[in-house]
Amino acid sequence: MSSDMIKLTTKEIDKFNHDGFLVIPRLINADLVGRLIERIEPLFSGEFETGIYPDEWYWRPGLSLPDVTREMCNVWKSDLTIASVVLSAEIGRLSATLAGWTGARIGQDSLWWKPSGGKEVALHQDATYIKYIDPPEIITCWIALDDTSADAGTIEYVRGSHKWRLLDSVAEFHAPTQGYRAQMLQAAAEMNISNPEIVQVEIPAGGCVFHHGNVWHGSGKNTRLDKVRRSLGVHTLSSEAKFRPTGAGYIYGRYQRVDETTMDESFFPILWTKNGDRTPFLANYCKDALATPVLAKL
């Protein structure tokens, strides 16, 4: 591991536990940001380096509306540049440290591309989507690939909302019709909170935010004519996570063995543990982009 690896302080961990998210101004350098950006248009055009399709592919050129915020999930299976960040031991270490886990494994990644005029993504709680996991805990590392700003639809968080009730389901996600904060405001009202504190994160490309699985977050419309907003989300689970017996759904149910709850490391590899464990095939699958001294370089 690089000598430049991030050392989380007790104050930062306390802030994460208080707010539900923690901003880290620099995680990856400009060269790596550029290499990730270079892969986005080919991927959304259907060019998959490994020959394997992502698990979700939301928006296709010539078929989808141009103002939709575009998303792919589990691109690490399709592209080795994306995989070099998503499968990084450092992201696993930081996630496990913030969550209080003994280790972390990948749950999924999310590659985002919000064009000029790109529509909102409804505020939601990530943990709503993983109730088939035991424990149902998730930590996300959201990495900015462009300098972010409120008017370009940056990610936003409701401070302290990870302490609210976890909803059973989310009514809308992409391009919500009822207002992208509507369901969050309803949840706040249930907590007798009339004015939830919304934080719109403005950080440079290469910076990131780690957030708790229960915290409300999403993004507004990109109103800028001269700017796109691209990002990469890395969603991690405890290295000890297992499937519940039923309920994994049409995507992740395909990776659950019959009559078993084990999460196969072929699909949910372990990134890091305190004991030094890491899924063996990762060493040959791709480089670990954060295992070299990249943090201090620009």
PDB file of C-alpha atoms in Angstrom:
ATOM      1  CA  MET A   1       0.000   0.000   0.000  1.00  0.00           C
ATOM      2  CA  SER A   2       1.207   3.492  -0.799  1.00  0.00           C
ATOM      3  CA  SER A   3       2.801   5.583   1.920  1.00  0.00           C
ATOM      4  CA  ASP A   4       0.368   8.286   0.801  1.00  0.00           C
ATOM      5  CA  MET A   5      -2.679   6.325   1.970  1.00  0.00           C
ATOM      6  CA  ILE A   6      -5.234   8.417   3.799  1.00  0.00           C
ATOM      7  CA  LYS A   7      -5.099   8.266   7.574  1.00  0.00           C
ATOM      8  CA  LEU A   8      -8.532   8.959   9.024  1.00  0.00           C
ATOM      9  CA  THR A   9      -8.449  10.859  12.296  1.00  0.00           C
ATOM     10  CA  THR A  10     -10.754  10.282  15.246  1.00  0.00           C
ATOM     11  CA  LYS A  11     -12.267  13.701  14.501  1.00  0.00           C
ATOM     12  CA  GLU A  12     -13.056  12.693  10.910  1.00  0.00           C
ATOM     13  CA  ILE A  13     -14.610   9.400  11.988  1.00  0.00           C
ATOM     14  CA  ASP A  14     -16.701  11.247  14.573  1.00  0.00           C
ATOM     15  CA  LYS A  15     -17.805  13.723  11.881  1.00  0.00           C
ATOM     16  CA  PHE A  16     -18.844  10.840   9.619  1.00  0.00           C
ATOM     17  CA  ASN A  17     -20.867   9.308  12.444  1.00  0.00           C
ATOM     18  CA  HIS A  18     -22.483  12.671  13.207  1.00  0.00           C
ATOM     19  CA  ASP A  19     -23.223  13.847   9.655  1.00  0.00           C
ATOM     20  CA  GLY A  20     -23.618  10.551   7.808  1.00  0.00           C
ATOM     21  CA  PHE A  21     -20.961  11.520   5.252  1.00  0.00           C
ATOM     22  CA  LEU A  22     -17.335  12.647   5.080  1.00  0.00           C
ATOM     23  CA  VAL A  23     -15.723  14.729   2.327  1.00  0.00           C
ATOM     24  CA  ILE A  24     -12.148  13.902   1.311  1.00  0.00           C
ATOM     25  CA  PRO A  25     -10.892  16.661  -1.035  1.00  0.00           C
ATOM     26  CA  ARG A  26      -8.372  14.461  -2.852  1.00  0.00           C
ATOM     27  CA  LEU A  27      -8.530  10.700  -3.421  1.00  0.00           C
ATOM     28  CA  ILE A  28      -7.169  10.227  -6.950  1.00  0.00           C
ATOM     29  CA  ASN A  29      -4.941  12.381  -9.160  1.00  0.00           C
ATOM     30  CA  ALA A  30      -5.705  14.212 -12.399  1.00  0.00           C
ATOM     31  CA  ASP A  31      -4.067  11.586 -14.606  1.00  0.00           C
ATOM     32  CA  LEU A  32      -6.267   8.818 -13.211  1.00  0.00           C
ATOM     33  CA  VAL A  33      -9.354  11.050 -13.432  1.00  0.00           C
ATOM     34  CA  GLY A  34      -8.563  11.607 -17.106  1.00  0.00           C
ATOM     35  CA  ARG A  35      -8.174   7.892 -17.801  1.00  0.00           C
ATOM     36  CA  LEU A  36     -11.513   7.149 -16.147  1.00  0.00           C
ATOM     37  CA  ILE A  37     -13.262   9.881 -18.155  1.00  0.00           C
ATOM     38  CA  GLU A  38     -11.830   8.486 -21.392  1.00  0.00           C
ATOM     39  CA  ARG A  39     -13.679   5.228 -20.758  1.00  0.00           C
ATOM     40  CA  ILE A  40     -17.154   6.719 -20.209  1.00  0.00           C
ATOM     41  CA  GLU A  41     -18.331   7.434 -23.762  1.00  0.00           C
ATOM     42  CA  PRO A  42     -17.057   4.098 -25.148  1.00  0.00           C
ATOM     43  CA  LEU A  43     -18.781   2.241 -22.319  1.00  0.00           C
ATOM     44  CA  PHE A  44     -22.141   3.930 -22.896  1.00  0.00           C
ATOM     45  CA  SER A  45     -21.709   3.138 -26.597  1.00  0.00           C
ATOM     46  CA  GLY A  46     -21.450  -0.561 -25.744  1.00  0.00           C
ATOM     47  CA  GLU A  47     -17.686  -1.057 -25.920  1.00  0.00           C
ATOM     48  CA  PHE A  48     -16.904  -3.488 -23.108  1.00  0.00           C
ATOM     49  CA  GLU A  49     -13.224  -4.333 -22.781  1.00  0.00           C
ATOM     50  CA  THR A  50     -13.769  -7.682 -21.064  1.00  0.00           C
ATOM     51  CA  GLY A  51     -16.738  -8.687 -23.216  1.00  0.00           C
ATOM     52  CA  ILE A  52     -19.000  -8.728 -20.158  1.00  0.00           C
ATOM     53  CA  TYR A  53     -21.986  -6.384 -19.960  1.00  0.00           C
ATOM     54  CA  PRO A  54     -22.576  -4.305 -16.824  1.00  0.00           C
ATOM     55  CA  ASP A  55     -25.446  -5.453 -14.612  1.00  0.00           C
ATOM     56  CA  GLU A  56     -27.412  -2.259 -15.285  1.00  0.00           C
ATOM     57  CA  TRP A  57     -27.182   0.084 -18.279  1.00  0.00           C
ATOM     58  CA  TYR A  58     -29.413   3.152 -18.058  1.00  0.00           C
ATOM     59  CA  TRP A  59     -29.242   5.302 -21.225  1.00  0.00           C
ATOM     60  CA  ARG A  60     -28.177   4.326 -24.716  1.00  0.00           C
ATOM     61  CA  PRO A  61     -27.201   6.690 -27.561  1.00  0.00           C
ATOM     62  CA  GLY A  62     -29.884   7.049 -30.209  1.00  0.00           C
ATOM     63  CA  LEU A  63     -32.475   5.272 -28.062  1.00  0.00           C
ATOM     64  CA  SER A  64     -32.774   7.282 -24.838  1.00  0.00           C
ATOM     65  CA  LEU A  65     -33.711  10.911 -24.166  1.00  0.00           C
ATOM     66  CA  PRO A  66     -30.659  13.201 -24.241  1.00  0.00           C
ATOM     67  CA  ASP A  67     -31.379  14.902 -20.901  1.00  0.00           C
ATOM     68  CA  VAL A  68     -31.510  11.741 -18.794  1.00  0.00           C
ATOM     69  CA  THR A  69     -28.808  11.290 -16.157  1.00  0.00           C
ATOM     70  CA  ARG A  70     -26.940   8.203 -17.336  1.00  0.00           C
ATOM     71  CA  GLU A  71     -25.895   5.299 -15.127  1.00  0.00           C
ATOM     72  CA  MET A  72     -24.181   1.921 -15.344  1.00  0.00           C
ATOM     73  CA  CYS A  73     -23.750  -0.556 -12.494  1.00  0.00           C
ATOM     74  CA  ASN A  74     -20.983  -3.107 -11.957  1.00  0.00           C
ATOM     75  CA  VAL A  75     -18.815  -1.675 -14.694  1.00  0.00           C
ATOM     76  CA  TRP A  76     -15.830  -3.263 -12.960  1.00  0.00           C
ATOM     77  CA  LYS A  77     -16.832  -6.469 -14.730  1.00  0.00           C
ATOM     78  CA  SER A  78     -16.713  -4.705 -18.099  1.00  0.00           C
ATOM     79  CA  ASP A  79     -13.714  -2.372 -17.952  1.00  0.00           C
ATOM     80  CA  LEU A  80     -10.324  -2.776 -16.265  1.00  0.00           C
ATOM     81  CA  THR A  81      -9.641   0.953 -15.829  1.00  0.00           C
ATOM     82  CA  ILE A  82     -12.869   1.331 -13.874  1.00  0.00           C
ATOM     83  CA  ALA A  83     -12.054  -1.891 -12.023  1.00  0.00           C
ATOM     84  CA  SER A  84      -8.637  -0.561 -10.957  1.00  0.00           C
ATOM     85  CA  VAL A  85     -10.405   2.008  -8.758  1.00  0.00           C
ATOM     86  CA  VAL A  86     -13.564   0.115  -7.784  1.00  0.00           C
ATOM     87  CA  LEU A  87     -11.564  -2.885  -6.543  1.00  0.00           C
ATOM     88  CA  SER A  88      -8.938  -0.839  -4.710  1.00  0.00           C
ATOM     89  CA  ALA A  89      -7.863  -2.111  -1.302  1.00  0.00           C
ATOM     90  CA  GLU A  90      -7.608   1.498  -0.130  1.00  0.00           C
ATOM     91  CA  ILE A  91     -11.299   2.194  -0.746  1.00  0.00           C
ATOM     92  CA  GLY A  92     -12.082  -1.046   1.069  1.00  0.00           C
ATOM     93  CA  ARG A  93      -9.889  -0.023   4.012  1.00  0.00           C
ATOM     94  CA  LEU A  94     -11.423   3.431   4.318  1.00  0.00           C
ATOM     95  CA  SER A  95     -14.963   2.062   4.037  1.00  0.00           C
ATOM     96  CA  ALA A  96     -14.362  -0.604   6.674  1.00  0.00           C
ATOM     97  CA  THR A  97     -12.750   1.916   9.010  1.00  0.00           C
ATOM     98  CA  LEU A  98     -15.727   4.275   8.798  1.00  0.00           C
ATOM     99  CA  ALA A  99     -18.265   1.463   9.137  1.00  0.00           C
ATOM    100  CA  GLY A 100     -16.469  -0.315  11.969  1.00  0.00           C
ATOM    101  CA  TRP A 101     -16.174  -3.528   9.943  1.00  0.00           C
ATOM    102  CA  THR A 102     -13.262  -5.977  10.059  1.00  0.00           C
ATOM    103  CA  GLY A 103     -13.109  -5.786   6.263  1.00  0.00           C
ATOM    104  CA  ALA A 104     -14.967  -4.721   3.108  1.00  0.00           C
ATOM    105  CA  ARG A 105     -16.084  -6.344  -0.128  1.00  0.00           C
ATOM    106  CA  ILE A 106     -17.539  -4.806  -3.263  1.00  0.00           C
ATOM    107  CA  GLY A 107     -21.319  -4.735  -3.453  1.00  0.00           C
ATOM    108  CA  GLN A 108     -21.549  -2.856  -6.739  1.00  0.00           C
ATOM    109  CA  ASP A 109     -20.270   0.228  -8.517  1.00  0.00           C
ATOM    110  CA  SER A 110     -22.249   3.007 -10.198  1.00  0.00           C
ATOM    111  CA  LEU A 111     -20.854   5.059 -13.083  1.00  0.00           C
ATOM    112  CA  TRP A 112     -22.706   8.359 -13.546  1.00  0.00           C
ATOM    113  CA  TRP A 113     -22.816  10.814 -16.454  1.00  0.00           C
ATOM    114  CA  LYS A 114     -25.028  13.876 -16.034  1.00  0.00           C
ATOM    115  CA  PRO A 115     -24.969  15.937 -19.259  1.00  0.00           C
ATOM    116  CA  SER A 116     -25.843  19.586 -19.602  1.00  0.00           C
ATOM    117  CA  GLY A 117     -29.540  19.747 -18.743  1.00  0.00           C
ATOM    118  CA  GLY A 118     -29.304  16.307 -17.141  1.00  0.00           C
ATOM    119  CA  LYS A 119     -32.296  15.551 -14.938  1.00  0.00           C
ATOM    120  CA  GLU A 120     -32.455  15.005 -11.209  1.00  0.00           C
ATOM    121  CA  VAL A 121     -31.860  11.801  -9.284  1.00  0.00           C
ATOM    122  CA  ALA A 122     -34.296  11.483  -6.394  1.00  0.00           C
ATOM    123  CA  LEU A 123     -32.944  11.675  -2.865  1.00  0.00           C
ATOM    124  CA  HIS A 124     -32.846   8.159  -1.477  1.00  0.00           C
ATOM    125  CA  GLN A 125     -31.140   5.826   1.023  1.00  0.00           C
ATOM    126  CA  ASP A 126     -28.795   3.205  -0.418  1.00  0.00           C
ATOM    127  CA  ALA A 127     -29.572   0.682   2.316  1.00  0.00           C
ATOM    128  CA  THR A 128     -33.178   0.498   1.067  1.00  0.00           C
ATOM    129  CA  TYR A 129     -31.891  -1.534  -1.861  1.00  0.00           C
ATOM    130  CA  ILE A 130     -29.876  -4.136   0.090  1.00  0.00           C
ATOM    131  CA  LYS A 131     -32.363  -5.597   2.542  1.00  0.00           C
ATOM    132  CA  TYR A 132     -31.500  -9.028   1.121  1.00  0.00           C
ATOM    133  CA  ILE A 133     -28.008  -8.685   2.671  1.00  0.00           C
ATOM    134  CA  ASP A 134     -27.106  -9.660   6.250  1.00  0.00           C
ATOM    135  CA  PRO A 135     -26.000  -7.341   7.774  1.00  0.00           C
ATOM    136  CA  PRO A 136     -27.891  -4.791   5.597  1.00  0.00           C
ATOM    137  CA  GLU A 137     -25.095  -2.236   5.860  1.00  0.00           C
ATOM    138  CA  ILE A 138     -23.424  -0.356   3.017  1.00  0.00           C
ATOM    139  CA  ILE A 139     -20.809   2.387   2.704  1.00  0.00           C
ATOM    140  CA  THR A 140     -20.432   4.341  -0.521  1.00  0.00           C
ATOM    141  CA  CYS A 141     -17.398   6.186  -1.851  1.00  0.00           C
ATOM    142  CA  TRP A 142     -18.642   8.743  -4.412  1.00  0.00           C
ATOM    143  CA  ILE A 143     -15.743  10.042  -6.549  1.00  0.00           C
ATOM    144  CA  ALA A 144     -16.077  13.270  -8.543  1.00  0.00           C
ATOM    145  CA  LEU A 145     -14.616  13.063 -12.051  1.00  0.00           C
ATOM    146  CA  ASP A 146     -15.376  16.733 -12.764  1.00  0.00           C
ATOM    147  CA  ASP A 147     -15.150  19.792 -10.538  1.00  0.00           C
ATOM    148  CA  THR A 148     -18.572  19.828  -8.894  1.00  0.00           C
ATOM    149  CA  SER A 149     -20.932  22.719  -8.266  1.00  0.00           C
ATOM    150  CA  ALA A 150     -24.506  23.118  -7.092  1.00  0.00           C
ATOM    151  CA  ASP A 151     -25.688  24.463 -10.461  1.00  0.00           C
ATOM    152  CA  ALA A 152     -24.237  21.443 -12.293  1.00  0.00           C
ATOM    153  CA  GLY A 153     -26.231  18.978 -10.179  1.00  0.00           C
ATOM    154  CA  THR A 154     -23.639  17.861  -7.680  1.00  0.00           C
ATOM    155  CA  ILE A 155     -24.421  15.206  -5.108  1.00  0.00           C
ATOM    156  CA  GLU A 156     -26.206  16.486  -2.021  1.00  0.00           C
ATOM    157  CA  TYR A 157     -26.748  15.079   1.455  1.00  0.00           C
ATOM    158  CA  VAL A 158     -29.148  15.663   4.312  1.00  0.00           C
ATOM    159  CA  ARG A 159     -26.922  16.048   7.326  1.00  0.00           C
ATOM    160  CA  GLY A 160     -27.713  13.578  10.102  1.00  0.00           C
ATOM    161  CA  SER A 161     -30.438  11.792   8.120  1.00  0.00           C
ATOM    162  CA  HIS A 162     -28.732   8.413   8.548  1.00  0.00           C
ATOM    163  CA  LYS A 163     -30.341   8.444  11.997  1.00  0.00           C
ATOM    164  CA  TRP A 164     -33.844   8.586  10.515  1.00  0.00           C
ATOM    165  CA  ARG A 165     -36.024   5.567   9.800  1.00  0.00           C
ATOM    166  CA  LEU A 166     -34.943   3.477   6.819  1.00  0.00           C
ATOM    167  CA  LEU A 167     -37.709   3.437   4.219  1.00  0.00           C
ATOM    168  CA  ASP A 168     -39.016   0.159   2.835  1.00  0.00           C
ATOM    169  CA  SER A 169     -38.868   1.377  -0.770  1.00  0.00           C
ATOM    170  CA  VAL A 170     -38.202   4.412  -2.962  1.00  0.00           C
ATOM    171  CA  ALA A 171     -41.087   5.550  -5.150  1.00  0.00           C
ATOM    172  CA  GLU A 172     -38.975   7.195  -7.874  1.00  0.00           C
ATOM    173  CA  PHE A 173     -35.285   7.308  -8.697  1.00  0.00           C
ATOM    174  CA  HIS A 174     -34.308   8.541 -12.181  1.00  0.00           C
ATOM    175  CA  ALA A 175     -35.981  11.791 -13.351  1.00  0.00           C
ATOM    176  CA  PRO A 176     -38.604  11.888 -10.557  1.00  0.00           C
ATOM    177  CA  THR A 177     -41.912  13.562 -11.410  1.00  0.00           C
ATOM    178  CA  GLN A 178     -42.837  14.688  -7.886  1.00  0.00           C
ATOM    179  CA  GLY A 179     -39.689  16.693  -7.143  1.00  0.00           C
ATOM    180  CA  TYR A 180     -36.382  15.051  -6.409  1.00  0.00           C
ATOM    181  CA  ARG A 181     -36.493  15.958  -2.700  1.00  0.00           C
ATOM    182  CA  ALA A 182     -40.157  15.056  -2.176  1.00  0.00           C
ATOM    183  CA  GLN A 183     -39.777  11.661  -0.528  1.00  0.00           C
ATOM    184  CA  MET A 184     -36.956  12.937   1.682  1.00  0.00           C
ATOM    185  CA  LEU A 185     -39.117  15.852   2.866  1.00  0.00           C
ATOM    186  CA  GLN A 186     -41.903  13.426   3.698  1.00  0.00           C
ATOM    187  CA  ALA A 187     -39.471  11.321   5.718  1.00  0.00           C
ATOM    188  CA  ALA A 188     -38.223  14.453   7.494  1.00  0.00           C
ATOM    189  CA  ALA A 189     -41.784  15.415   8.405  1.00  0.00           C
ATOM    190  CA  GLU A 190     -42.248  11.983   9.987  1.00  0.00           C
ATOM    191  CA  MET A 191     -39.248  12.845  12.188  1.00  0.00           C
ATOM    192  CA  ASN A 192     -40.783  16.263  13.025  1.00  0.00           C
ATOM    193  CA  ILE A 193     -37.945  17.973  11.140  1.00  0.00           C
ATOM    194  CA  SER A 194     -39.322  20.976   9.264  1.00  0.00           C
ATOM    195  CA  ASN A 195     -36.074  22.282   7.789  1.00  0.00           C
ATOM    196  CA  PRO A 196     -33.605  19.472   7.049  1.00  0.00           C
ATOM    197  CA  GLU A 197     -30.059  20.666   6.430  1.00  0.00           C
ATOM    198  CA  ILE A 198     -29.089  19.970   2.818  1.00  0.00           C
ATOM    199  CA  VAL A 199     -25.396  20.059   1.915  1.00  0.00           C
ATOM    200  CA  GLN A 200     -24.482  20.359  -1.773  1.00  0.00           C
ATOM    201  CA  VAL A 201     -20.936  19.054  -2.093  1.00  0.00           C
ATOM    202  CA  GLU A 202     -18.557  21.187  -4.143  1.00  0.00           C
ATOM    203  CA  ILE A 203     -15.181  19.506  -4.565  1.00  0.00           C
ATOM    204  CA  PRO A 204     -12.531  19.291  -7.300  1.00  0.00           C
ATOM    205  CA  ALA A 205     -12.282  16.360  -9.680  1.00  0.00           C
ATOM    206  CA  GLY A 206     -10.524  13.532  -7.878  1.00  0.00           C
ATOM    207  CA  GLY A 207     -12.134  14.350  -4.547  1.00  0.00           C
ATOM    208  CA  CYS A 208     -14.678  12.052  -2.948  1.00  0.00           C
ATOM    209  CA  VAL A 209     -17.358  11.639  -0.319  1.00  0.00           C
ATOM    210  CA  PHE A 210     -17.842   8.551   1.826  1.00  0.00           C
ATOM    211  CA  HIS A 211     -21.438   8.173   2.963  1.00  0.00           C
ATOM    212  CA  HIS A 212     -23.485   5.956   5.264  1.00  0.00           C
ATOM    213  CA  GLY A 213     -26.033   3.616   3.702  1.00  0.00           C
ATOM    214  CA  ASN A 214     -28.937   5.232   5.529  1.00  0.00           C
ATOM    215  CA  VAL A 215     -28.158   8.869   4.731  1.00  0.00           C
ATOM    216  CA  TRP A 216     -30.509  10.654   2.318  1.00  0.00           C
ATOM    217  CA  HIS A 217     -28.718  11.812  -0.833  1.00  0.00           C
ATOM    218  CA  GLY A 218     -29.313  12.488  -4.522  1.00  0.00           C
ATOM    219  CA  SER A 219     -28.738  15.280  -7.015  1.00  0.00           C
ATOM    220  CA  GLY A 220     -30.510  18.129  -8.732  1.00  0.00           C
ATOM    221  CA  LYS A 221     -30.624  19.135 -12.381  1.00  0.00           C
ATOM    222  CA  ASN A 222     -27.475  20.169 -14.239  1.00  0.00           C
ATOM    223  CA  THR A 223     -28.440  23.696 -15.279  1.00  0.00           C
ATOM    224  CA  ARG A 224     -25.041  24.496 -16.779  1.00  0.00           C
ATOM    225  CA  LEU A 225     -24.742  24.728 -20.568  1.00  0.00           C
ATOM    226  CA  ASP A 226     -20.965  24.388 -20.450  1.00  0.00           C
ATOM    227  CA  LYS A 227     -20.482  21.550 -17.997  1.00  0.00           C
ATOM    228  CA  VAL A 228     -21.116  17.845 -17.496  1.00  0.00           C
ATOM    229  CA  ARG A 229     -20.968  16.011 -14.161  1.00  0.00           C
ATOM    230  CA  ARG A 230     -19.381  12.586 -14.191  1.00  0.00           C
ATOM    231  CA  SER A 231     -18.727  10.452 -11.141  1.00  0.00           C
ATOM    232  CA  LEU A 232     -17.993   6.937  -9.936  1.00  0.00           C
ATOM    233  CA  GLY A 233     -19.661   5.379  -6.914  1.00  0.00           C
ATOM    234  CA  VAL A 234     -18.109   2.420  -5.106  1.00  0.00           C
ATOM    235  CA  HIS A 235     -20.625   0.654  -2.854  1.00  0.00           C
ATOM    236  CA  THR A 236     -19.015  -1.637  -0.279  1.00  0.00           C
ATOM    237  CA  LEU A 237     -20.413  -4.243   2.105  1.00  0.00           C
ATOM    238  CA  SER A 238     -18.912  -5.899   5.144  1.00  0.00           C
ATOM    239  CA  SER A 239     -16.434  -8.633   4.209  1.00  0.00           C
ATOM    240  CA  GLU A 240     -18.592 -10.894   6.408  1.00  0.00           C
ATOM    241  CA  ALA A 241     -21.834 -10.047   4.576  1.00  0.00           C
ATOM    242  CA  LYS A 242     -24.084 -12.873   3.404  1.00  0.00           C
ATOM    243  CA  PHE A 243     -27.301 -13.180   1.451  1.00  0.00           C
ATOM    244  CA  ARG A 244     -30.514 -13.616   3.343  1.00  0.00           C
ATOM    245  CA  PRO A 245     -32.238 -16.877   2.282  1.00  0.00           C
ATOM    246  CA  THR A 246     -34.608 -15.101  -0.142  1.00  0.00           C
ATOM    247  CA  GLY A 247     -35.273 -11.750  -1.731  1.00  0.00           C
ATOM    248  CA  ALA A 248     -32.134 -10.867  -3.725  1.00  0.00           C
ATOM    249  CA  GLY A 249     -34.188  -9.862  -6.768  1.00  0.00           C
ATOM    250  CA  TYR A 250     -33.782 -10.241 -10.513  1.00  0.00           C
ATOM    251  CA  ILE A 251     -30.224  -8.845 -10.711  1.00  0.00           C
ATOM    252  CA  TYR A 252     -28.402 -10.050  -7.626  1.00  0.00           C
ATOM    253  CA  GLY A 253     -30.488 -13.179  -7.231  1.00  0.00           C
ATOM    254  CA  ARG A 254     -28.585 -14.595 -10.205  1.00  0.00           C
ATOM    255  CA  TYR A 255     -25.416 -14.580  -8.077  1.00  0.00           C
ATOM    256  CA  GLN A 256     -26.914 -16.443  -5.123  1.00  0.00           C
ATOM    257  CA  ARG A 257     -26.295 -20.193  -5.009  1.00  0.00           C
ATOM    258  CA  VAL A 258     -29.316 -22.424  -4.432  1.00  0.00           C
ATOM    259  CA  ASP A 259     -29.949 -23.040  -0.721  1.00  0.00           C
ATOM    260  CA  GLU A 260     -26.837 -21.032   0.262  1.00  0.00           C
ATOM    261  CA  THR A 261     -26.267 -17.590   1.723  1.00  0.00           C
ATOM    262  CA  THR A 262     -22.551 -17.247   0.900  1.00  0.00           C
ATOM    263  CA  MET A 263     -21.643 -14.277  -1.301  1.00  0.00           C
ATOM    264  CA  ASP A 264     -19.382 -15.738  -3.982  1.00  0.00           C
ATOM    265  CA  GLU A 265     -16.105 -13.807  -4.198  1.00  0.00           C
ATOM    266  CA  SER A 266     -16.174 -14.160  -7.980  1.00  0.00           C
ATOM    267  CA  PHE A 267     -18.964 -11.579  -7.960  1.00  0.00           C
ATOM    268  CA  PHE A 268     -18.485  -9.859  -4.586  1.00  0.00           C
ATOM    269  CA  PRO A 269     -14.699  -9.913  -4.071  1.00  0.00           C
ATOM    270  CA  ILE A 270     -13.165  -8.929  -0.754  1.00  0.00           C
ATOM    271  CA  LEU A 271     -11.148  -5.731  -1.133  1.00  0.00           C
ATOM    272  CA  TRP A 272      -9.463  -5.484   2.265  1.00  0.00           C
ATOM    273  CA  THR A 273      -9.530  -6.928   5.773  1.00  0.00           C
ATOM    274  CA  LYS A 274      -7.638  -6.172   8.958  1.00  0.00           C
ATOM    275  CA  ASN A 275      -6.003  -9.594   8.634  1.00  0.00           C
ATOM    276  CA  GLY A 276      -4.646  -8.766   5.187  1.00  0.00           C
ATOM    277  CA  ASP A 277      -7.131 -10.917   3.273  1.00  0.00           C
ATOM    278  CA  ARG A 278      -8.035  -9.966  -0.275  1.00  0.00           C
ATOM    279  CA  THR A 279      -9.745 -12.104  -2.915  1.00  0.00           C
ATOM    280  CA  PRO A 280      -6.852 -13.829  -4.752  1.00  0.00           C
ATOM    281  CA  PHE A 281      -8.038 -13.368  -8.365  1.00  0.00           C
ATOM    282  CA  LEU A 282      -7.877  -9.565  -8.026  1.00  0.00           C
ATOM    283  CA  ALA A 283      -4.075  -9.627  -8.182  1.00  0.00           C
ATOM    284  CA  ASN A 284      -4.229 -10.843 -11.786  1.00  0.00           C
ATOM    285  CA  TYR A 285      -7.496  -9.217 -12.843  1.00  0.00           C
ATOM    286  CA  CYS A 286      -6.401  -5.580 -12.795  1.00  0.00           C
ATOM    287  CA  LYS A 287      -4.006  -3.130 -11.214  1.00  0.00           C
ATOM    288  CA  ASP A 288      -4.932  -1.474  -7.935  1.00  0.00           C
ATOM    289  CA  ALA A 289      -4.834   2.177  -9.009  1.00  0.00           C
ATOM    290  CA  LEU A 290      -4.657   3.452  -5.424  1.00  0.00           C
ATOM    291  CA  ALA A 291      -1.844   1.126  -4.354  1.00  0.00           C
ATOM    292  CA  THR A 292       0.751   3.445  -5.936  1.00  0.00           C
ATOM    293  CA  PRO A 293       1.710   6.932  -4.713  1.00  0.00           C
ATOM    294  CA  VAL A 294      -0.995   8.834  -6.588  1.00  0.00           C
ATOM    295  CA  LEU A 295      -2.540  10.926  -3.848  1.00  0.00           C
ATOM    296  CA  ALA A 296       0.082  13.669  -3.750  1.00  0.00           C
ATOM    297  CA  LYS A 297       0.572  13.970  -7.521  1.00  0.00           C
ATOM    298  CA  LEU A 298      -1.371  16.385  -9.679  1.00  0.00           C
TER     299      LEU A 298
END
